[in-house]
Coordinates of C-alpha atoms in Angstrom, one line a residue:
Chain K
X1396 CA 17.4 -81.0 -5.9
X1397 CA 16.2 -77.4 -4.4
X1398 CA 17.3 -74.0 -6.4
X1399 CA 17.4 -71.1 -4.6
X1400 CA 15.2 -68.6 -6.1
X1401 CA 15.0 -65.8 -3.4
X1402 CA 17.2 -66.5 -0.1
X1403 CA 15.3 -63.9 2.0
X1404 CA 17.0 -61.8 4.5
X1405 CA 19.4 -64.7 5.3
X1406 CA 19.7 -68.3 4.2
X1407 CA 22.5 -70.3 5.4
X1408 CA 23.3 -74.1 5.7
X1409 CA 23.3 -75.5 9.1
X1410 CA 23.9 -78.7 11.1
X1411 CA 24.9 -79.4 14.3
X1412 CA 28.0 -77.2 14.0
X1413 CA 31.8 -77.3 14.6
X1414 CA 32.0 -77.3 19.1
X1415 CA 35.0 -77.6 20.3
X1416 CA 37.4 -75.2 18.4
X1417 CA 36.7 -72.2 20.4
X1418 CA 41.0 -72.7 21.2
X1419 CA 41.4 -71.4 17.4
X1420 CA 38.7 -68.9 17.8
X1421 CA 36.2 -70.8 15.7
X1422 CA 32.5 -70.1 17.0
X1423 CA 30.4 -73.4 17.3
X1424 CA 27.6 -72.0 15.0
X1425 CA 25.3 -74.6 13.9
X1426 CA 21.6 -74.3 14.0
X1427 CA 20.3 -71.5 16.0
X1428 CA 17.3 -73.2 17.3
X1429 CA 18.5 -76.8 17.8
X1430 CA 14.9 -78.4 18.6
X1431 CA 13.9 -77.2 15.2
X1432 CA 16.8 -78.8 13.4
X1433 CA 16.3 -82.1 15.1
X1434 CA 12.9 -82.1 14.3
X1435 CA 13.4 -81.3 10.6
X1436 CA 16.2 -83.8 10.4
X1437 CA 14.0 -86.5 12.2
X1438 CA 11.1 -86.2 10.2
X1439 CA 12.9 -86.0 6.7
X1440 CA 15.0 -89.3 8.3
X1441 CA 18.1 -87.4 7.8
X1442 CA 21.2 -88.6 10.7
X1443 CA 20.7 -86.3 13.7
X1444 CA 23.7 -84.1 12.2
X1445 CA 22.3 -83.3 8.8
X1446 CA 23.1 -80.1 7.4
X1447 CA 19.4 -78.3 6.6
X1448 CA 18.4 -75.0 5.6
X1449 CA 18.1 -72.3 8.1
X1450 CA 15.3 -69.8 6.7
X1451 CA 15.3 -66.3 8.3
X1452 CA 12.2 -64.3 8.9
X1453 CA 10.0 -64.2 5.6
X1454 CA 10.7 -63.8 1.9
X1455 CA 12.8 -66.8 0.9
X1456 CA 11.6 -68.8 -1.8
X1457 CA 12.9 -72.4 -2.9
X1458 CA 12.2 -74.4 -6.2
X1459 CA 12.0 -78.2 -6.3
X1460 CA 14.1 -78.8 -9.3
X1461 CA 13.1 -82.0 -9.6
X1462 CA 10.3 -83.9 -7.2
X1463 CA 11.5 -84.3 -3.5
X1464 CA 10.6 -84.3 0.0
X1465 CA 11.0 -81.6 2.5
X1466 CA 10.4 -81.8 6.3
X1467 CA 9.6 -78.3 7.9
X1468 CA 11.1 -77.7 11.5
X1469 CA 11.3 -74.8 14.2
X1470 CA 8.7 -71.8 13.6
X1471 CA 5.8 -71.0 11.5
X1472 CA 7.1 -69.1 8.7
X1473 CA 3.9 -69.2 6.6
X1474 CA 5.4 -71.7 4.3
X1475 CA 3.3 -72.5 1.2
X1476 CA 3.2 -73.6 -2.3
X1477 CA 2.7 -71.6 -5.5
X1478 CA -0.4 -73.0 -5.8
X1479 CA -1.4 -71.4 -2.7
X1480 CA -1.3 -74.8 -0.7
X1481 CA -0.3 -74.2 2.9
X1482 CA 2.7 -76.2 4.3
X1483 CA 2.8 -76.6 8.3
X1484 CA 5.6 -76.7 10.0
X1485 CA 6.4 -80.0 12.0
X1486 CA 5.4 -81.9 8.8
X1487 CA 7.1 -83.4 5.3
X1488 CA 5.8 -82.2 2.4
X1489 CA 6.4 -83.7 -1.2
X1490 CA 7.5 -80.8 -3.6
X1491 CA 6.4 -81.7 -7.4
X1492 CA 9.0 -81.1 -10.0
X1493 CA 9.2 -77.4 -10.9
X1494 CA 6.7 -76.3 -7.8
X1495 CA 8.2 -73.2 -5.4
X1496 CA 8.0 -72.9 -1.9
X1497 CA 7.7 -69.8 -0.8
X1498 CA 7.9 -68.1 3.1
X1499 CA 5.5 -65.4 3.8
X1500 CA 7.4 -64.8 7.4
X1501 CA 5.8 -63.5 10.7
X1502 CA 5.8 -60.1 12.0
X1503 CA 7.7 -58.8 14.9
X1504 CA 6.3 -59.9 18.3
X1505 CA 5.5 -63.5 16.6
X1506 CA 4.8 -66.2 19.1
X1507 CA 6.0 -68.9 16.8
X1508 CA 9.7 -67.1 15.7
X1509 CA 12.1 -66.1 13.4
X1510 CA 13.9 -69.5 12.2
X1511 CA 12.7 -72.3 10.0
X1512 CA 14.4 -75.5 9.1
X1513 CA 14.2 -77.1 5.8
X1514 CA 15.5 -80.6 5.6
X1515 CA 15.8 -82.5 2.5
X1516 CA 14.9 -86.1 2.3
X1517 CA 17.8 -87.7 1.7
X1518 CA 20.0 -85.0 3.2
X1519 CA 21.6 -82.3 1.6
X1520 CA 25.1 -82.5 0.0
X1521 CA 27.5 -80.3 1.8
X1522 CA 31.4 -80.1 2.2
X1523 CA 32.2 -79.9 6.0
X1524 CA 34.9 -78.0 6.8
X1525 CA 36.7 -78.0 10.3
X1526 CA 33.9 -80.9 10.7
X1527 CA 30.7 -79.1 10.0
X1528 CA 28.9 -77.7 7.0
X1529 CA 27.4 -75.1 9.1
X1530 CA 27.9 -71.7 7.7
X1531 CA 29.7 -68.9 9.6
X1532 CA 29.4 -65.7 7.9
X1533 CA 31.8 -64.0 10.1
X1534 CA 34.2 -66.4 10.2
X1535 CA 33.6 -67.2 6.1
X1536 CA 33.5 -71.2 7.1
X1537 CA 30.7 -73.6 5.8
X1538 CA 28.1 -73.6 3.5
X1539 CA 28.8 -72.4 0.2
X1540 CA 32.4 -70.7 0.3
X1541 CA 31.6 -69.6 3.7
X1542 CA 28.6 -67.2 2.8
X1543 CA 24.8 -66.6 3.0
X1544 CA 22.9 -69.0 0.1
X1545 CA 21.9 -66.3 -2.7
X1546 CA 19.5 -67.0 -5.7
X1547 CA 20.8 -69.4 -8.2
X1548 CA 22.5 -71.7 -5.7
X1549 CA 21.5 -75.3 -6.3
X1550 CA 21.5 -77.7 -3.3
X1551 CA 21.8 -81.2 -4.4
X1552 CA 21.0 -84.4 -2.3
X1553 CA 23.3 -86.2 -0.3
X1554 CA 21.8 -89.5 -1.7
X1555 CA 18.4 -90.2 -3.6
X1556 CA 15.4 -89.1 -1.0
X1557 CA 12.5 -91.2 0.2
X1558 CA 9.6 -89.9 -1.6
X1559 CA 7.1 -91.8 0.7
X1560 CA 7.9 -89.5 4.0
X1561 CA 5.5 -87.1 2.8
X1562 CA 2.3 -86.5 5.1
X1563 CA 4.1 -87.6 8.2
X1564 CA 3.6 -85.2 11.2
X1565 CA 5.9 -84.3 14.1
X1566 CA 3.8 -85.4 17.5
X1567 CA 3.6 -81.6 18.8
X1568 CA 1.3 -82.7 21.4
X1569 CA 3.7 -84.5 23.4
X1570 CA 6.8 -82.8 22.3
X1571 CA 6.1 -79.2 21.4
X1572 CA 8.5 -76.7 20.6
X1573 CA 10.4 -75.3 23.6
X1574 CA 9.5 -71.7 22.1
X1575 CA 6.0 -72.2 22.7
X1576 CA 6.6 -72.8 26.6
X1577 CA 5.7 -69.7 28.5
X1578 CA 7.6 -67.8 31.0
X1579 CA 10.9 -66.3 31.6
X1580 CA 14.2 -67.5 29.9
X1581 CA 16.4 -68.7 32.4
X1582 CA 19.8 -68.2 32.7
X1583 CA 22.3 -69.5 35.3
X1584 CA 24.0 -66.4 37.3
X1585 CA 27.8 -65.6 36.8
X1586 CA 31.1 -66.0 36.4
X1587 CA 31.7 -62.2 36.3
X1588 CA 30.1 -60.7 39.5
X1589 CA 32.5 -59.7 41.1
X1590 CA 33.1 -57.0 38.1
X1591 CA 29.6 -56.4 38.3
X1592 CA 27.1 -54.7 41.0
X1593 CA 26.3 -57.6 43.3
X1594 CA 22.4 -57.2 42.2
X1595 CA 23.4 -57.7 38.2
X1596 CA 21.6 -61.1 38.1
X1597 CA 18.2 -59.7 39.5
X1598 CA 18.4 -56.7 37.6
X1599 CA 18.4 -58.9 34.6
X1600 CA 15.4 -60.8 35.8
X1601 CA 13.5 -57.5 36.6
X1602 CA 13.0 -55.8 33.7
X1603 CA 11.4 -56.6 30.0
X1604 CA 13.5 -56.2 27.3
X1605 CA 13.2 -55.9 23.9
X1606 CA 14.9 -57.7 21.5
X1607 CA 17.2 -55.2 19.4
X1608 CA 17.1 -54.8 15.6
X1609 CA 20.8 -55.3 15.1
X1610 CA 20.4 -59.1 16.8
X1611 CA 21.6 -61.5 14.8
X1612 CA 23.4 -65.4 15.1
X1613 CA 26.2 -63.4 16.6
X1614 CA 24.3 -61.6 19.6
X1615 CA 21.2 -61.0 20.6
X1616 CA 20.7 -57.3 21.7
X1617 CA 18.6 -56.4 24.5
X1618 CA 17.1 -52.9 24.9
X1619 CA 15.5 -51.8 27.6
X1620 CA 16.1 -50.6 31.5
X1621 CA 19.9 -50.6 31.0
X1622 CA 21.8 -52.2 33.8
X1623 CA 24.8 -50.4 35.3
X1624 CA 27.7 -50.1 32.5
X1625 CA 30.2 -52.8 32.5
X1626 CA 33.8 -52.0 32.9
X1627 CA 36.1 -53.5 30.8
X1628 CA 38.1 -56.3 32.1
X1629 CA 40.7 -59.0 31.0
X1630 CA 39.1 -61.0 28.1
X1631 CA 38.2 -64.1 29.0
X1632 CA 36.6 -67.2 27.0
X1633 CA 32.8 -66.9 26.5
X1634 CA 30.4 -69.2 25.2
X1635 CA 27.0 -69.0 23.5
X1636 CA 24.3 -67.9 26.2
X1637 CA 26.6 -65.9 27.7
X1638 CA 25.0 -62.6 28.3
X1639 CA 27.6 -59.8 28.5
X1640 CA 27.3 -56.6 29.7
X1641 CA 29.0 -53.8 27.9
X1642 CA 30.1 -50.3 28.8
X1643 CA 26.5 -48.9 27.6
X1644 CA 24.8 -51.2 29.9
X1645 CA 22.4 -52.8 27.5
X1646 CA 23.0 -56.4 27.6
X1647 CA 24.0 -58.9 24.7
X1648 CA 23.1 -62.5 24.8
X1649 CA 26.4 -64.0 23.0
X1650 CA 25.2 -66.5 20.7
X1651 CA 26.0 -69.5 18.0
X1652 CA 28.4 -67.1 15.5
X1653 CA 29.8 -64.8 18.4
X1654 CA 33.0 -64.2 19.7
X1655 CA 35.3 -67.0 21.7
X1656 CA 36.4 -64.4 24.0
X1657 CA 35.3 -61.5 25.3
X1658 CA 36.1 -58.3 27.2
X1659 CA 33.2 -57.3 29.4
X1660 CA 31.8 -59.0 32.2
X1661 CA 29.4 -61.8 32.0
X1662 CA 26.2 -61.5 34.2
X1663 CA 24.6 -65.1 33.4
X1664 CA 24.7 -68.1 30.9
X1665 CA 21.6 -69.0 29.0
X1666 CA 22.2 -72.7 29.3
X1667 CA 21.7 -75.3 26.4
X1668 CA 18.1 -76.3 26.9
X1669 CA 16.9 -72.6 26.3
X1670 CA 19.0 -72.3 22.9
X1671 CA 15.7 -73.3 21.0
X1672 CA 14.2 -70.0 22.5
X1673 CA 17.0 -67.9 22.0
X1674 CA 17.2 -68.8 18.4
X1675 CA 13.5 -68.1 17.8
X1676 CA 13.9 -64.7 19.1
X1677 CA 13.5 -61.7 16.8
X1678 CA 13.9 -58.0 16.4
X1679 CA 10.6 -56.4 18.7
X1680 CA 10.0 -60.0 20.9
X1681 CA 10.0 -58.7 24.3
X1682 CA 11.2 -61.3 26.8
X1683 CA 12.2 -61.8 30.3
X1684 CA 14.7 -63.6 32.2
X1685 CA 14.6 -65.8 35.4
X1686 CA 17.7 -67.0 37.6
X1687 CA 18.2 -70.9 37.3
X1688 CA 20.3 -73.3 39.9
X1689 CA 23.1 -74.9 37.5
X1690 CA 21.6 -78.4 38.6
X1691 CA 18.1 -77.5 37.7
X1692 CA 19.5 -76.2 34.2
X1693 CA 21.1 -79.8 33.3
X1694 CA 17.9 -81.6 34.8
X1695 CA 16.0 -79.4 32.2
X1696 CA 18.4 -80.4 29.3
X1697 CA 18.1 -84.3 30.1
X1698 CA 14.1 -83.7 30.3
X1699 CA 14.4 -81.8 27.2
X1700 CA 16.6 -84.5 25.5
X1701 CA 14.2 -87.3 26.6
X1702 CA 11.0 -85.8 25.2
X1703 CA 13.0 -85.4 21.7
X1704 CA 14.2 -88.9 21.9
X1705 CA 10.6 -90.2 22.7
X1706 CA 9.3 -88.0 19.8
X1707 CA 12.0 -89.7 17.7
X1708 CA 11.1 -93.1 18.3
X1709 CA 7.3 -92.4 17.6
X1710 CA 8.2 -91.1 14.3
X1711 CA 10.7 -93.7 13.8
X1712 CA 7.6 -95.9 14.3
X1713 CA 5.4 -94.2 11.8
X1714 CA 7.9 -94.2 9.1
X1715 CA 8.7 -97.9 9.6
X1716 CA 4.4 -98.5 9.5
X1717 CA 4.3 -96.4 6.2
X1718 CA 6.7 -98.8 4.5
X1719 CA 4.9 -101.6 5.7
X1720 CA 1.9 -100.5 4.5
X1721 CA 3.0 -99.8 1.1
X1722 CA 4.6 -102.6 0.6
X1723 CA 8.1 -101.3 0.2
X1724 CA 9.9 -103.3 3.0
X1725 CA 10.6 -102.7 6.7
Chain B
X1304 CA 39.1 -57.4 21.7
X1305 CA 40.6 -56.3 24.7
X1306 CA 43.2 -53.8 24.8
X1307 CA 44.0 -53.8 28.7
X1308 CA 47.0 -52.2 30.1
X1309 CA 49.8 -54.9 31.8
X1310 CA 49.9 -55.1 34.9
X1311 CA 52.7 -56.6 37.4
X1312 CA 50.2 -59.1 39.3
X1313 CA 51.9 -62.2 39.7
X1314 CA 49.1 -65.1 40.0
X1315 CA 48.7 -66.3 43.6
X1316 CA 45.7 -68.3 43.5
X1317 CA 42.7 -69.4 40.9
X1318 CA 39.1 -68.3 41.3
X1319 CA 36.9 -71.3 39.9
X1320 CA 33.6 -70.1 38.7
X1321 CA 30.6 -71.7 36.7
X1322 CA 30.0 -70.5 33.1
X1323 CA 26.7 -71.9 32.6
X1324 CA 25.6 -75.6 33.6
X1325 CA 28.1 -77.1 31.4
X1326 CA 31.7 -75.1 32.0
X1327 CA 33.8 -74.2 34.7
X1328 CA 36.3 -71.0 34.5
X1329 CA 39.6 -70.6 36.2
X1330 CA 40.3 -67.1 36.5
X1331 CA 44.3 -66.8 37.4
X1332 CA 44.6 -62.9 36.8
X1333 CA 42.6 -59.9 36.3
X1334 CA 45.0 -58.0 34.6
X1335 CA 47.4 -58.7 31.4
X1336 CA 50.3 -60.7 32.9
X1337 CA 52.9 -62.8 31.2
X1338 CA 52.9 -65.5 33.6
X1339 CA 49.4 -66.0 34.2
X1340 CA 49.0 -66.2 30.7
X1341 CA 51.7 -69.0 30.6
X1342 CA 49.8 -70.8 33.7
X1343 CA 46.6 -70.7 31.3
X1344 CA 47.9 -72.2 28.4
X1345 CA 50.2 -75.0 30.4
X1346 CA 46.5 -75.5 32.4
X1347 CA 44.8 -76.0 29.2
X1348 CA 47.2 -78.2 27.9
X1349 CA 46.9 -80.4 31.0
X1350 CA 43.3 -80.5 31.2
X1351 CA 43.1 -81.8 27.7
X1352 CA 45.9 -84.5 28.4
X1353 CA 43.4 -85.8 31.1
X1354 CA 40.1 -85.9 28.4
X1355 CA 40.6 -89.6 27.9
X1356 CA 40.5 -90.4 32.0
X1357 CA 37.7 -88.4 32.5
X1358 CA 35.1 -89.2 29.7
X1359 CA 32.5 -86.0 29.1
X1360 CA 35.6 -83.3 29.5
X1361 CA 35.7 -81.4 26.2
X1362 CA 38.4 -79.1 24.7
X1363 CA 39.8 -76.7 27.4
X1364 CA 40.3 -72.9 26.0
X1365 CA 43.0 -70.7 27.1
X1366 CA 42.4 -67.0 27.6
X1367 CA 44.8 -64.2 28.7
X1368 CA 44.6 -64.7 32.5
X1369 CA 42.0 -67.8 32.3
X1370 CA 41.1 -71.2 31.4
X1371 CA 37.3 -72.5 30.4
X1372 CA 36.7 -76.0 30.5
X1373 CA 33.5 -77.0 29.3
X1374 CA 32.1 -80.6 29.9
X1375 CA 28.9 -82.8 28.7
X1376 CA 27.1 -82.8 32.1
X1377 CA 25.5 -86.0 31.0
X1378 CA 28.6 -87.7 30.8
X1379 CA 30.6 -86.3 34.1
X1380 CA 29.7 -84.5 37.2
X1381 CA 30.5 -80.8 37.3
X1382 CA 32.3 -81.8 40.8
X1383 CA 35.1 -84.3 39.0
X1384 CA 35.7 -81.5 36.7
X1385 CA 36.0 -79.0 39.4
X1386 CA 38.2 -81.3 41.3
X1387 CA 40.2 -82.4 37.9
X1388 CA 40.8 -78.5 37.3
X1389 CA 42.2 -77.5 40.6
X1390 CA 44.7 -80.5 40.6
X1391 CA 45.8 -79.2 37.1
X1392 CA 46.0 -75.4 38.3
X1393 CA 48.1 -76.6 41.5
X1394 CA 50.3 -78.8 38.9
X1395 CA 50.9 -76.2 36.3
X1396 CA 51.3 -73.2 38.6
X1397 CA 55.0 -73.2 38.5
X1398 CA 56.5 -72.1 34.9
X1399 CA 58.6 -74.8 33.1
X1400 CA 62.3 -74.1 33.5
X1401 CA 62.7 -73.7 29.4
X1402 CA 59.5 -71.9 27.6
X1403 CA 59.6 -73.5 24.5
X1404 CA 57.3 -72.5 21.3
X1405 CA 58.1 -72.4 17.7
X1406 CA 59.6 -69.0 16.7
X1407 CA 58.1 -67.8 13.5
X1408 CA 59.3 -64.5 11.7
X1409 CA 56.8 -62.7 10.4
X1410 CA 58.1 -59.9 7.2
X1411 CA 55.9 -56.7 7.8
X1412 CA 55.5 -53.8 5.6
X1413 CA 54.9 -50.7 8.2
X1414 CA 53.0 -47.5 7.3
X1415 CA 51.8 -46.1 4.4
X1416 CA 48.9 -47.7 3.1
X1417 CA 49.6 -50.9 5.0
X1418 CA 49.7 -49.4 8.4
X1419 CA 47.7 -46.3 7.7
X1420 CA 47.7 -45.6 11.5
X1421 CA 51.2 -45.5 12.0
X1422 CA 51.3 -41.6 11.7
X1423 CA 48.8 -41.4 14.6
X1424 CA 50.4 -43.6 16.9
X1425 CA 53.8 -41.8 16.3
X1426 CA 52.0 -39.1 17.1
X1427 CA 50.1 -39.9 20.3
X1428 CA 52.9 -41.5 21.8
X1429 CA 55.5 -38.5 21.3
X1430 CA 57.7 -40.7 19.0
X1431 CA 59.0 -40.9 15.2
X1432 CA 57.2 -43.5 13.1
X1433 CA 60.9 -45.1 12.9
X1434 CA 61.0 -45.3 16.6
X1435 CA 57.6 -47.2 16.6
X1436 CA 58.5 -49.6 14.2
X1437 CA 61.8 -50.2 15.5
X1438 CA 59.7 -50.8 19.5
X1439 CA 57.2 -52.7 17.7
X1440 CA 59.9 -55.1 15.6
X1441 CA 62.2 -54.9 18.3
X1442 CA 60.3 -57.0 21.0
X1443 CA 60.0 -60.9 20.8
X1444 CA 56.1 -61.5 21.6
X1445 CA 54.4 -64.6 22.4
X1446 CA 50.8 -65.8 21.4
X1447 CA 48.9 -65.4 24.2
X1448 CA 45.7 -66.4 22.8
X1449 CA 43.6 -67.5 19.4
X1450 CA 40.1 -65.3 19.5
X1451 CA 38.0 -63.0 18.6
X1452 CA 38.1 -64.6 15.0
X1453 CA 39.5 -67.7 13.8
X1454 CA 43.2 -67.5 13.7
X1455 CA 43.7 -64.0 15.1
X1456 CA 46.5 -64.0 17.5
X1457 CA 46.6 -62.1 20.5
X1458 CA 50.6 -61.0 20.9
X1459 CA 52.3 -60.0 23.9
X1460 CA 53.5 -58.3 25.8
X1461 CA 53.8 -54.8 23.6
X1462 CA 56.5 -52.2 24.8
X1463 CA 54.9 -49.9 27.4
X1464 CA 55.8 -47.0 25.3
X1465 CA 53.3 -48.0 22.5
X1466 CA 50.3 -48.7 25.1
X1467 CA 46.9 -47.0 23.6
X1468 CA 43.4 -47.9 24.3
X1469 CA 41.5 -48.8 21.0
X1470 CA 40.2 -46.5 18.7
X1471 CA 37.0 -44.8 19.5
X1472 CA 35.5 -45.6 16.1
X1473 CA 36.1 -49.1 15.2
X1474 CA 37.2 -49.4 11.4
X1475 CA 34.0 -51.3 9.1
X1476 CA 36.7 -52.8 7.0
X1477 CA 40.3 -53.9 8.2
X1478 CA 42.3 -55.4 5.4
X1479 CA 43.6 -59.3 5.6
X1480 CA 47.0 -59.3 7.2
X1481 CA 47.0 -56.2 9.0
X1482 CA 48.9 -56.0 11.9
X1483 CA 47.5 -53.7 14.7
X1484 CA 48.4 -52.6 18.5
X1485 CA 45.9 -51.9 21.2
X1486 CA 46.9 -51.6 24.6
X1487 CA 49.7 -53.9 25.8
X1488 CA 49.1 -56.1 22.8
X1489 CA 49.9 -56.4 19.1
X1490 CA 47.6 -58.8 16.3
X1491 CA 47.2 -59.7 12.9
X1492 CA 44.3 -59.6 11.4
X1493 CA 43.7 -63.2 9.6
X1494 CA 41.0 -62.1 7.2
X1495 CA 39.1 -58.9 6.2
X1496 CA 36.7 -57.9 9.1
X1497 CA 35.5 -54.8 11.2
X1498 CA 38.3 -54.2 14.0
X1499 CA 38.9 -51.0 16.6
X1500 CA 42.9 -51.5 16.5
X1501 CA 45.4 -49.3 15.2
X1502 CA 46.9 -50.4 12.1
X1503 CA 50.7 -50.1 11.9
X1504 CA 52.1 -52.2 9.0
X1505 CA 50.7 -55.5 6.8
X1506 CA 52.0 -58.9 6.2
X1507 CA 51.3 -61.3 3.4
X1508 CA 51.9 -64.4 5.7
X1509 CA 48.7 -66.5 5.2
X1510 CA 47.5 -67.2 9.3
X1511 CA 44.5 -68.9 8.4
X1512 CA 43.4 -71.8 5.8
X1513 CA 40.1 -73.8 7.3
X1514 CA 41.3 -77.0 5.1
X1515 CA 44.9 -76.8 6.2
X1516 CA 45.9 -79.2 9.6
X1517 CA 46.3 -77.1 11.4
X1518 CA 44.3 -74.4 10.4
X1519 CA 45.9 -71.6 12.4
X1520 CA 50.0 -70.7 11.4
X1521 CA 50.2 -69.7 14.9
X1522 CA 49.6 -71.6 18.2
X1523 CA 49.2 -70.5 22.0
X1524 CA 52.7 -70.5 23.3
X1525 CA 54.6 -69.5 19.7
X1526 CA 57.0 -67.0 19.4
X1527 CA 56.5 -64.0 16.9
X1528 CA 59.1 -61.4 15.8
X1529 CA 58.2 -58.7 13.1
X1530 CA 60.7 -58.4 10.4
X1531 CA 60.5 -54.8 8.3
X1532 CA 60.9 -54.9 4.8

């Protein structure tokens, strides 16, 4: 059982979201960094679609009302216990009753990112709305009453958690977070190239962009060498990852809580295998983009899923050994 | 939100393009057009009806003059989705003889605190407030698309005399139930949110309830008539 002492800038419940409802105007939401979410769930032995806490930047504080085990995924936001003990990311930690976990945060431009995921062993008891517990603040859906978590909120375990998982770690050597991989963020060009100057994808790839301060789960705003202004077009459906070029020429990468339709041309779409990188971009980060063929993006997605699945098998095998070792069954 | 002006472009052919690595989008018109919007809706419905036949196909999303078809590249190939979409567009091109759609009558309080932009709309269109209300309530609209926020209906097509661009500065807070206009469309804000359309009235009809099935009161293809009260 965890109590929110301080939510920091933004603390929400997230799972894998509610895809497939765009025709109702409902964005998919879900963890901004699906890799970080998956790591936390796997380490905590939660189901793959379990609800976890998404911590944004520094400042959040959580209190263990009773002894519990949590797994940390996503970015390393400098988590530590109130006794000063450091809680590394990609590992499972025992929180004694009454102890407090604090996120010191990471500065702007930090390589590791801005979002951490806290999975509670046994899962967090959350009521799904439209098939998901994910909080979508602009649409007021999911989480607790569709709002960010606040001080005093209590998160109950869905079932009695396994305390024996503490100490288990993610095989980061073989399955590193995709955000640790250097190089530009890939995008598939189009679909609105006929409404843009012909070299719009190249122009997007030619500059170094700075993530703007107003970036959030709805959209990542890019400052830099402006692209030629996009002119308003007839609205069409859009998806997370779509790089929209508005009238001021400053691209916006629409993201998981973003609008389902948009009226500005889309120069390219960041494919799903790059979302773990998008989800870790914070204000002040510098970022470059590069065009990728759709087939190559699909191959990269499959490869990423294979790495995740192999790491999951390794974590599960460790868990099995732990149980055999302490004689609690197997 | 787009506040696009209506054109008289009759859709002739669709352009199919990639939206990333896991979706195709068919564009049927570049301007707001009732015929293209109807085609997009019929195509989206027909794509959804084929989801059983092509595993990996995900729920289609109708737009104003386009339809988005997402798919799972791990379960089906882009070429299969493209072929299916081409076939569907061809089949659904011709309008059905009797377009159906549930008719909703929505009571609206026009002007005053409920429609704070009514005087400005009257001023900019050169009409009296009563004439604006008569025009707005005198048209039967069709739900073109739900989007921008859950359950927000884009309704068309608004009388040409009321065609105004969006407000230069969007409002930070538009109250729930606000009935608004922009370009050749009118819409209703399902809950309080920011918004840039001109607010002409307000309704108490609940448009969105996530625990109701379906959660949105209106569906694309439904008809809407506003009733002044």
